[in-house]
PDB file of C-alpha atoms and ligand atoms in Angstrom:
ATOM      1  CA  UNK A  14       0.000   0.000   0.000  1.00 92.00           C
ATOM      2  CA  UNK A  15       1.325   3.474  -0.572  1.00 94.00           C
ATOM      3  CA  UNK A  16       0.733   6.552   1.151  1.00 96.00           C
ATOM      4  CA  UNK A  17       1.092  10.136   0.844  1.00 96.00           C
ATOM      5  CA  UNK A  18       1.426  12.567   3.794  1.00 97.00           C
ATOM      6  CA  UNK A  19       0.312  16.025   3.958  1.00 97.00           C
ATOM      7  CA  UNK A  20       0.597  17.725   6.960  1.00 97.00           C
ATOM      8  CA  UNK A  21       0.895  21.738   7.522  1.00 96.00           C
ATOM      9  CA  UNK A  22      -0.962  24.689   9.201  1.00 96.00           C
ATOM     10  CA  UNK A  23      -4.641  25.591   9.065  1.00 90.00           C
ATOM     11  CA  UNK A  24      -5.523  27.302   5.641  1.00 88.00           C
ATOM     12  CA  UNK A  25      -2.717  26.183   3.641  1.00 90.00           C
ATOM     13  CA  UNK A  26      -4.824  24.447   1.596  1.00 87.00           C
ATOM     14  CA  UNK A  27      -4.242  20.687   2.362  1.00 91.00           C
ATOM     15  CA  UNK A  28      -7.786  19.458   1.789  1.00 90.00           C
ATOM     16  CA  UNK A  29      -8.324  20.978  -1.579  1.00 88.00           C
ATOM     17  CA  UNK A  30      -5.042  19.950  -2.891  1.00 89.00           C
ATOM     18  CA  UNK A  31      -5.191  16.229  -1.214  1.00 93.00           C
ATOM     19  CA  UNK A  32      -8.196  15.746  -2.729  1.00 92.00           C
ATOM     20  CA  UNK A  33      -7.143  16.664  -6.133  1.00 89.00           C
ATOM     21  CA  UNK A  34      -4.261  14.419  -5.995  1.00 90.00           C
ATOM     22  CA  UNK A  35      -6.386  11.249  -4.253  1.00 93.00           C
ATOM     23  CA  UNK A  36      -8.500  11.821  -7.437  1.00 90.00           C
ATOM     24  CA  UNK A  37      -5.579  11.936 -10.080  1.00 87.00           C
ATOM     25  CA  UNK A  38      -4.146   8.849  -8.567  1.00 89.00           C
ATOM     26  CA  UNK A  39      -7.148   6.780  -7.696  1.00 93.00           C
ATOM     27  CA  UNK A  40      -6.424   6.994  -3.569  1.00 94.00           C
ATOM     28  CA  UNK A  41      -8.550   7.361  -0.890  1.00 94.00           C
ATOM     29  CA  UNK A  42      -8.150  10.701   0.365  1.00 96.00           C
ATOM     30  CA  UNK A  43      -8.463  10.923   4.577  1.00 97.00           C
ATOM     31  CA  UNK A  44      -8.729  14.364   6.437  1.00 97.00           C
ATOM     32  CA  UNK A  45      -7.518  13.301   9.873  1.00 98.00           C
ATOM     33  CA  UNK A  46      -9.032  17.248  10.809  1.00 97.00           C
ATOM     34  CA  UNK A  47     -12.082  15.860  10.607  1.00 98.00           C
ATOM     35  CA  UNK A  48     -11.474  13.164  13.478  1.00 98.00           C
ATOM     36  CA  UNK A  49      -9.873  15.870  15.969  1.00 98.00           C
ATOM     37  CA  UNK A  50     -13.200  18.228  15.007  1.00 98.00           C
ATOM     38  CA  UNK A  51     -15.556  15.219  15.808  1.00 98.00           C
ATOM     39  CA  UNK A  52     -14.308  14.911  19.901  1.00 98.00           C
ATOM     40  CA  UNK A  53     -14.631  18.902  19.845  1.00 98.00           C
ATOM     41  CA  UNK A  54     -17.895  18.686  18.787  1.00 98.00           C
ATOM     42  CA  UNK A  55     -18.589  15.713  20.805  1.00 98.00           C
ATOM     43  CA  UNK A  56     -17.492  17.768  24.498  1.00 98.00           C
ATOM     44  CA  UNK A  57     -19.038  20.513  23.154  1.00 98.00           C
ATOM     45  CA  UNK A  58     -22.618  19.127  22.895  1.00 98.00           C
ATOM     46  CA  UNK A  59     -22.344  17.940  25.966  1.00 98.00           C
ATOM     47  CA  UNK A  60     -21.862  21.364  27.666  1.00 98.00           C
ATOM     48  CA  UNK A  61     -18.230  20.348  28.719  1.00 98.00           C
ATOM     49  CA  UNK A  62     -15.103  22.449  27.701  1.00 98.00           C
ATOM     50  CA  UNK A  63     -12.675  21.528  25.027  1.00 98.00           C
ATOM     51  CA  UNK A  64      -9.621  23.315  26.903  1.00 98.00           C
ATOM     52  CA  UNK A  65     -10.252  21.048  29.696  1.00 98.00           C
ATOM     53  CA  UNK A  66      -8.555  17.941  30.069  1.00 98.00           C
ATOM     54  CA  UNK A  67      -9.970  16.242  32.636  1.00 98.00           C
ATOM     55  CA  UNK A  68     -13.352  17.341  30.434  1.00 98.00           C
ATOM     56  CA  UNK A  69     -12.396  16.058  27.594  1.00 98.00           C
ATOM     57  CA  UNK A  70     -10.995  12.664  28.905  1.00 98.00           C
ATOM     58  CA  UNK A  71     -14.322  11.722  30.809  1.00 98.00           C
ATOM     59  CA  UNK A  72     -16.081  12.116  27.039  1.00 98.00           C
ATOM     60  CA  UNK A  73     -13.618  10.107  25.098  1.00 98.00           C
ATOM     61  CA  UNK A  74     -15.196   6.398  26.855  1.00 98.00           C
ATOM     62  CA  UNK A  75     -18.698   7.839  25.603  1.00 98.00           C
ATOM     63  CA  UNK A  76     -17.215   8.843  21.829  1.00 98.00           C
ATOM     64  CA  UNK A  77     -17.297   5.895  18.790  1.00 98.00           C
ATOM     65  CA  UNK A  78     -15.779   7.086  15.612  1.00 97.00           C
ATOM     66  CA  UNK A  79     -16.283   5.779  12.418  1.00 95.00           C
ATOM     67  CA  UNK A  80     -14.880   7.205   8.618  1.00 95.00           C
ATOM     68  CA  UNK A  81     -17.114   6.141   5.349  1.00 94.00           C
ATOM     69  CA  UNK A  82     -15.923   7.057   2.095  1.00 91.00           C
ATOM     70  CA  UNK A  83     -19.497   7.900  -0.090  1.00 90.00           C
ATOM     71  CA  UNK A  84     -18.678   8.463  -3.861  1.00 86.00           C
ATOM     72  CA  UNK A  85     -15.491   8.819  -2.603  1.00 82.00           C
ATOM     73  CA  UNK A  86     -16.171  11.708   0.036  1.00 90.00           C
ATOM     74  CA  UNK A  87     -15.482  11.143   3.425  1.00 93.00           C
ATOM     75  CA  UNK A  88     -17.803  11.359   5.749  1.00 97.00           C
ATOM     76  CA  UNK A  89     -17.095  10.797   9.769  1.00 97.00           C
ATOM     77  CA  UNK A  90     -19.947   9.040  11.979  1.00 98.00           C
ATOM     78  CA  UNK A  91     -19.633  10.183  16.032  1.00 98.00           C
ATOM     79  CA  UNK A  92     -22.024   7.450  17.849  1.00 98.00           C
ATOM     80  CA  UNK A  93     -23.723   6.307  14.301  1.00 98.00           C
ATOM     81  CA  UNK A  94     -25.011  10.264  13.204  1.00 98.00           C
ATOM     82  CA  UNK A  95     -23.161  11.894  10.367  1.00 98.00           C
ATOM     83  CA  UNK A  96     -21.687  14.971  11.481  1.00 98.00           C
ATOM     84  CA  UNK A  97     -19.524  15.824   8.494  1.00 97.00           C
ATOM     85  CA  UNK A  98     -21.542  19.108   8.121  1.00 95.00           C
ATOM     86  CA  UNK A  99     -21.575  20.368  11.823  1.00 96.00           C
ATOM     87  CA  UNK A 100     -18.071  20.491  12.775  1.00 97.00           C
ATOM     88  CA  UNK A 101     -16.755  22.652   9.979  1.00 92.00           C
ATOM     89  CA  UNK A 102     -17.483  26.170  11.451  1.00 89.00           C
ATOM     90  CA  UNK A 103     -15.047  28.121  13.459  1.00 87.00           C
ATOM     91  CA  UNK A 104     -16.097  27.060  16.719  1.00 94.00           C
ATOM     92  CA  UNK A 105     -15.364  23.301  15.847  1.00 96.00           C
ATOM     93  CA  UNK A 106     -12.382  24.431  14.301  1.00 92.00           C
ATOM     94  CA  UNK A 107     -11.026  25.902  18.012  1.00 94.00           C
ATOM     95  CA  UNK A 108     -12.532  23.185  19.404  1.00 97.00           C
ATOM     96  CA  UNK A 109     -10.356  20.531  17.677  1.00 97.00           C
ATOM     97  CA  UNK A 110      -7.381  22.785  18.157  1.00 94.00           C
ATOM     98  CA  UNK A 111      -7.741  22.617  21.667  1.00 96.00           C
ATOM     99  CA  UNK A 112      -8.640  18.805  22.278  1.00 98.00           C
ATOM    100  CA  UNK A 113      -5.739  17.895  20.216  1.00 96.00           C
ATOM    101  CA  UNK A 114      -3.154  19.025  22.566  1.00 95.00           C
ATOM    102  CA  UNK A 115      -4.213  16.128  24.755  1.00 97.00           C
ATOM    103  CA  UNK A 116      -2.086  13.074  24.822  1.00 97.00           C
ATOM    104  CA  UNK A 117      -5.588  10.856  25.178  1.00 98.00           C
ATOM    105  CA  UNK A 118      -6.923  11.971  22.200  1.00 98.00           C
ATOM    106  CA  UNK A 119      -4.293  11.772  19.931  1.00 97.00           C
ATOM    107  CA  UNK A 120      -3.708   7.829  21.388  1.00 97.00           C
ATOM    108  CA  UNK A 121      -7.611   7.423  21.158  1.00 97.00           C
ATOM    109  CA  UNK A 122      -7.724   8.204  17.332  1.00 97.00           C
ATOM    110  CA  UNK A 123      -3.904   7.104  16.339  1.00 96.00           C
ATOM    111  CA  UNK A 124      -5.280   3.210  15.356  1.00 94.00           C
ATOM    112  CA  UNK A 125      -8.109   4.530  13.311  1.00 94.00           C
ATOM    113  CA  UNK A 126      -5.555   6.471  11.208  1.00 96.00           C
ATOM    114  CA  UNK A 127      -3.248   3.384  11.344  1.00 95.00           C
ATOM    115  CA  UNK A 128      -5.784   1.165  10.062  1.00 94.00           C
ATOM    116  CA  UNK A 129      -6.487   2.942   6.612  1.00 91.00           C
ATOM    117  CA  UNK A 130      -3.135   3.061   5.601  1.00 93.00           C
ATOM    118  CA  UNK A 131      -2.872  -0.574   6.007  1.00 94.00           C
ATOM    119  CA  UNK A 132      -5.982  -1.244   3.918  1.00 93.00           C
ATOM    120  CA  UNK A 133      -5.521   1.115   0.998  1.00 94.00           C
ATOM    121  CA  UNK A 134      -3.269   3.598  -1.273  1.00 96.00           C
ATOM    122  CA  UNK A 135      -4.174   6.550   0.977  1.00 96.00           C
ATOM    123  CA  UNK A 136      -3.183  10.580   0.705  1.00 96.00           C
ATOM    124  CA  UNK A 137      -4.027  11.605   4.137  1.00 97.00           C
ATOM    125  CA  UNK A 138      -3.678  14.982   5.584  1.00 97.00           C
ATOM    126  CA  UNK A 139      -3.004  16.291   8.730  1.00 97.00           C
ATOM    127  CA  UNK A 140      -0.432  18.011  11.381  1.00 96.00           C
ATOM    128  CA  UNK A 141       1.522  15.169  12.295  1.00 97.00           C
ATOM    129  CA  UNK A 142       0.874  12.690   9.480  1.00 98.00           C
ATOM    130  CA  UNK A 143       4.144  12.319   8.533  1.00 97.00           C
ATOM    131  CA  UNK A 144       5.954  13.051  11.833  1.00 97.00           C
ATOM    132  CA  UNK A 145       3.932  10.425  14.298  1.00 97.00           C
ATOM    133  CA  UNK A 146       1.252   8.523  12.464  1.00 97.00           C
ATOM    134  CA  UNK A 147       2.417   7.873   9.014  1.00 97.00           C
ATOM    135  CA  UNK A 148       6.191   7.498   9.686  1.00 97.00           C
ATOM    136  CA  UNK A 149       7.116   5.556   6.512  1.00 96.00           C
ATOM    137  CA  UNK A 150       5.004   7.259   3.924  1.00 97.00           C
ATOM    138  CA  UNK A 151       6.104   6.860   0.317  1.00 95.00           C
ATOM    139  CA  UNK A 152       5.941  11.133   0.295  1.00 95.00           C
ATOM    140  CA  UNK A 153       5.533  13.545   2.854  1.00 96.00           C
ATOM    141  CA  UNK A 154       4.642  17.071   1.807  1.00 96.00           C
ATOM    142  CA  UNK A 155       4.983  19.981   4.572  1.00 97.00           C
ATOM    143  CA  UNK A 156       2.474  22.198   2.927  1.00 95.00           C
ATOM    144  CA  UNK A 157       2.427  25.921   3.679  1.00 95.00           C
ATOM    145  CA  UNK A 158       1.608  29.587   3.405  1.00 95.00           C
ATOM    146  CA  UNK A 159       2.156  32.961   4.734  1.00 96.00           C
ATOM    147  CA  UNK A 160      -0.578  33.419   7.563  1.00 96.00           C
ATOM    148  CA  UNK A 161      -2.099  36.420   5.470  1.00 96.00           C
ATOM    149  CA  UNK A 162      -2.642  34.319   2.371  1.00 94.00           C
ATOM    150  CA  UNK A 163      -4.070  31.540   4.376  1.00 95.00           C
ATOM    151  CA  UNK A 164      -6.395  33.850   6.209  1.00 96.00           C
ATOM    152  CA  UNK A 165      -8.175  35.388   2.821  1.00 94.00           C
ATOM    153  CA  UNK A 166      -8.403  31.766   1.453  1.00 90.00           C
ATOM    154  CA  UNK A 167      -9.991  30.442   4.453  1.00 90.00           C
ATOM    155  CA  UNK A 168     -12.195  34.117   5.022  1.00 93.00           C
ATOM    156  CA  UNK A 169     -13.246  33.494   1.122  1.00 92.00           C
ATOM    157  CA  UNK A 170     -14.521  30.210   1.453  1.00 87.00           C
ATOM    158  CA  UNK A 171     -16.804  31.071   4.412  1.00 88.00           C
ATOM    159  CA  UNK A 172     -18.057  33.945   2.439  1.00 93.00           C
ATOM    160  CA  UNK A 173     -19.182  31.291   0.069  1.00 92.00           C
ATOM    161  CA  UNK A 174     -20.616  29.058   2.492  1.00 87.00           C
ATOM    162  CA  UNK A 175     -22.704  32.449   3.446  1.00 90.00           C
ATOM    163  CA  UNK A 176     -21.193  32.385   7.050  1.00 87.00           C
ATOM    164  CA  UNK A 177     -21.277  35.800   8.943  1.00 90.00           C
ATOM    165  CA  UNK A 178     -17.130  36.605   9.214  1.00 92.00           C
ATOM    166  CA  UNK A 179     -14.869  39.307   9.036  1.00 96.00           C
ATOM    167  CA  UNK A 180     -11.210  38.556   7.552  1.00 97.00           C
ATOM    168  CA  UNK A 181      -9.728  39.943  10.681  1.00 97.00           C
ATOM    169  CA  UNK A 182     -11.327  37.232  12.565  1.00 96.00           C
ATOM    170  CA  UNK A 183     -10.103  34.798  10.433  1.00 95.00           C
ATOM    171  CA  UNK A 184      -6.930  35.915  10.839  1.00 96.00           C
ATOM    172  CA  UNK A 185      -6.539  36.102  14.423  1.00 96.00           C
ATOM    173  CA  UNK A 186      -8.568  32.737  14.638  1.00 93.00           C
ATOM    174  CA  UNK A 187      -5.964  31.347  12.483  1.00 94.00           C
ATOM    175  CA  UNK A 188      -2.899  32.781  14.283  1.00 96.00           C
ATOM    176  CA  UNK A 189      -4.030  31.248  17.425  1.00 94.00           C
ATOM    177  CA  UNK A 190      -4.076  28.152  15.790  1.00 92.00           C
ATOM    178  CA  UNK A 191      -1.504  28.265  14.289  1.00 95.00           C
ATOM    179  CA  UNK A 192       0.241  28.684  17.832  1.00 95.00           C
ATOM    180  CA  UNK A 193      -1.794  25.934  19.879  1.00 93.00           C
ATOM    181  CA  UNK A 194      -1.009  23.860  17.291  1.00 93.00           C
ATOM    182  CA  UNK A 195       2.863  24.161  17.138  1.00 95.00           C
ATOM    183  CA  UNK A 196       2.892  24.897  20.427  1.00 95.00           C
ATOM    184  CA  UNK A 197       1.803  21.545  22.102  1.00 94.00           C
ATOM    185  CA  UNK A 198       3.960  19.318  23.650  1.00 93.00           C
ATOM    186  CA  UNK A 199       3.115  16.272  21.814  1.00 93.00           C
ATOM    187  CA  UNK A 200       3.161  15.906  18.123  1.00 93.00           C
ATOM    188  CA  UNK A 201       3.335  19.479  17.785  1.00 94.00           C
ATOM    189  CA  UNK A 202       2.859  20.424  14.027  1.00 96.00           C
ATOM    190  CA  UNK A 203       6.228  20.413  12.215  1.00 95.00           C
ATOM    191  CA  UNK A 204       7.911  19.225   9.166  1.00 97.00           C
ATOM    192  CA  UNK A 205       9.342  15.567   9.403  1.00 97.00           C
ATOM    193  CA  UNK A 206      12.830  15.360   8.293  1.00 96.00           C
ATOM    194  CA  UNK A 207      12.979  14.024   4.866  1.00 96.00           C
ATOM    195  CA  UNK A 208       9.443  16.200   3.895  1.00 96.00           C
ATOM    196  CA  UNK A 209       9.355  18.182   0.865  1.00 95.00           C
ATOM    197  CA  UNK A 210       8.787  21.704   1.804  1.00 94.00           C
ATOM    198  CA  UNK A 211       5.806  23.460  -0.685  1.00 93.00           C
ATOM    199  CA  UNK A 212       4.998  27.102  -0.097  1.00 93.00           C
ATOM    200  CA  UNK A 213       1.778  28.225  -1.828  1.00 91.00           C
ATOM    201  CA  UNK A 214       2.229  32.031  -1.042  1.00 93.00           C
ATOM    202  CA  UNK A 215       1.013  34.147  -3.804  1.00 92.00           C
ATOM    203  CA  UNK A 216      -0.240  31.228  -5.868  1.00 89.00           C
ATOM    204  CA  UNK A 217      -3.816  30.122  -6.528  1.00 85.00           C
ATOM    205  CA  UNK A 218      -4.801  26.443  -5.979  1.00 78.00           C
ATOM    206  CA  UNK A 219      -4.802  25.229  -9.105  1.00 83.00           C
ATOM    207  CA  UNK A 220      -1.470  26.439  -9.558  1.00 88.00           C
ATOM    208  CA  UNK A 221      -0.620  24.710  -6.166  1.00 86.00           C
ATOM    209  CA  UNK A 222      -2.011  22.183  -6.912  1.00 83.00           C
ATOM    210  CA  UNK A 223       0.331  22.074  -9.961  1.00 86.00           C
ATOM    211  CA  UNK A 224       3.755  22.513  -7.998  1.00 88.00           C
ATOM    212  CA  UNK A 225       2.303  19.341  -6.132  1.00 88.00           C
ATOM    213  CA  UNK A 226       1.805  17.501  -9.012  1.00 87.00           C
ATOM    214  CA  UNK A 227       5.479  17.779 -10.129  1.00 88.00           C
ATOM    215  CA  UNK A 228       6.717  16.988  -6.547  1.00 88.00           C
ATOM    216  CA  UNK A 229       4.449  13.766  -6.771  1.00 87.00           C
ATOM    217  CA  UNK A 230       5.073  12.808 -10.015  1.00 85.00           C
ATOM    218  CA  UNK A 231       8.950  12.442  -9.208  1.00 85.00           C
ATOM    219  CA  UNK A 232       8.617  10.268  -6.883  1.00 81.00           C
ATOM    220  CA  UNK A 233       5.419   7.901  -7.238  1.00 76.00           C
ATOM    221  CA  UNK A 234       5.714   7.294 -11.101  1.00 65.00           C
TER     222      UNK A 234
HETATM  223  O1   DC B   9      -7.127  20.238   9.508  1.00 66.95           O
HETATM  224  P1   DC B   9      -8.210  20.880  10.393  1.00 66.95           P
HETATM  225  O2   DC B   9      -8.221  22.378  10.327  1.00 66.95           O
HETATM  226  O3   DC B   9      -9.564  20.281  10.143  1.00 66.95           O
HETATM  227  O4   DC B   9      -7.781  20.456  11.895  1.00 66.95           O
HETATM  228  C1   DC B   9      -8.463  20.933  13.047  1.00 66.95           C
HETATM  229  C2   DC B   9      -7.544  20.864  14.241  1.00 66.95           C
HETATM  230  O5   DC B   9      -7.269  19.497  14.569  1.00 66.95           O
HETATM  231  C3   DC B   9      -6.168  21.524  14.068  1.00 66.95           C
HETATM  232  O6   DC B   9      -6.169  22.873  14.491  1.00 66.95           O
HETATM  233  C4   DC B   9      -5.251  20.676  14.897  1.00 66.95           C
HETATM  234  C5   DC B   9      -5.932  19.343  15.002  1.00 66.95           C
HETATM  235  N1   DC B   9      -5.277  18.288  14.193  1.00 66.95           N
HETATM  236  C6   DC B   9      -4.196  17.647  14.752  1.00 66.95           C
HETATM  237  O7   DC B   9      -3.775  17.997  15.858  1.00 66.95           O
HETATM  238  N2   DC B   9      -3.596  16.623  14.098  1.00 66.95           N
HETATM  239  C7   DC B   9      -4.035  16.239  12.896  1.00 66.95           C
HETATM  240  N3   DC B   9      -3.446  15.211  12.275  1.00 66.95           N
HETATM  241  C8   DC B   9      -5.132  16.901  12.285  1.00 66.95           C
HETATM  242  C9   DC B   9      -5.723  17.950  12.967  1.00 66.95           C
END
């Protein structure tokens, strides 16, 4: 089985270019994100707080996960309900930021990112993908931005989704992610050793998409 690593900071544009790539070569493509977003959302419904370890933990014995790939989208089930939807707005974003500094959670949903790379040609994505879960994949890509550009990509998108946002907001959101998640003490978001480093500043996604193209193309084919 071969798989593909992308790992980098919020709003650099891993999903859109995995995707693209999952598609050109036939893999699955897995947003690990979505996994971290699904416990936020989890404490979160239950009135507890995300920052709050000892909050968190007591949910985790309560939380099944499951990923299902429907014409090829993925789609996460917490307890059996498909919440692919609900956890993509900013609060689920914090939320996952902040339960992912626990050492629990990232042990509770390590095997479940295991297991997929096992069973298929995968390009998964991610902040430690190729650091801690993924050690040995075929290509890691460390997949990046300048906080700015990242910002107006993620602020446009919302736009489009017709949620209420300013891109100052975004901006500051995403800084303080950017700093929980590099921050932590385990698997803190880095580039693994032998990554290849892509910057996307000042280019659009198709054209990023392009410069990953060429980066994949010299090494899988
Ligand atoms: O990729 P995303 O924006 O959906 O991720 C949401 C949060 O989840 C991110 O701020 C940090 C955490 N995360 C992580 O710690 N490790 C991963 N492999 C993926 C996400």
């Amino acid at each position: 089985m071969i798989s593909i690593a992308i790992d980098g900071p919020a709003g650099a544009g891993k999903s859109t270019m995995a995707k693209k790539l999952a598609a050109k070569l036939q893999y699955i493509y897995v947003d690990t994100g979505a996994l971290y977003r699904s416990i936020g959302y989890y404490v979160i419904q239950k009135g507890k707080d995300p920052g709050l370890e000892t909050d968190v933990e007591s949910c985790l014995p309560e939380i099944q996960i499951e990923l299902q790939f429907i014409d090829n989208t993925q789609h996460v089930f917490l307890n059996g309900e498909d919440v692919s939807d609900r956890i993509r707005t900013a609060e689920m974003s914090m939320a996952a930021s902040k339960v992912s500094a626990f050492p629990a959670v990232r042990k509770f949903l390590f095997d479940i990112q295991r297991s997929f790379a096992k069973k298929y040609n995968i390009v998964m994505d991610g902040r430690d993908i190729g650091t801690v879960v993924l050690p040995n994949a075929k290509l890691k890509i460390f997949l990046t931005a300048s906080a700015e550009d990242r910002a107006k990509r993620r602020y446009d998108e919302m736009i489009e989704k017709g949620q209420d946002v300013t891109y100052e907001a975004v901006l500051e959101d995403l800084k303080q992610r950017d700093y929980n998640d590099t921050h932590r003490e385990i698997s803190p978001l880095k580039p693994a050793e032998d990554s290849v480093l892509v910057d996307t500043t000042g280019l659009t996604l198709d054209e990023g998409v392009m410069k990953i193209l060429e980066v994949v193309e010299s090494v899988i084919h």
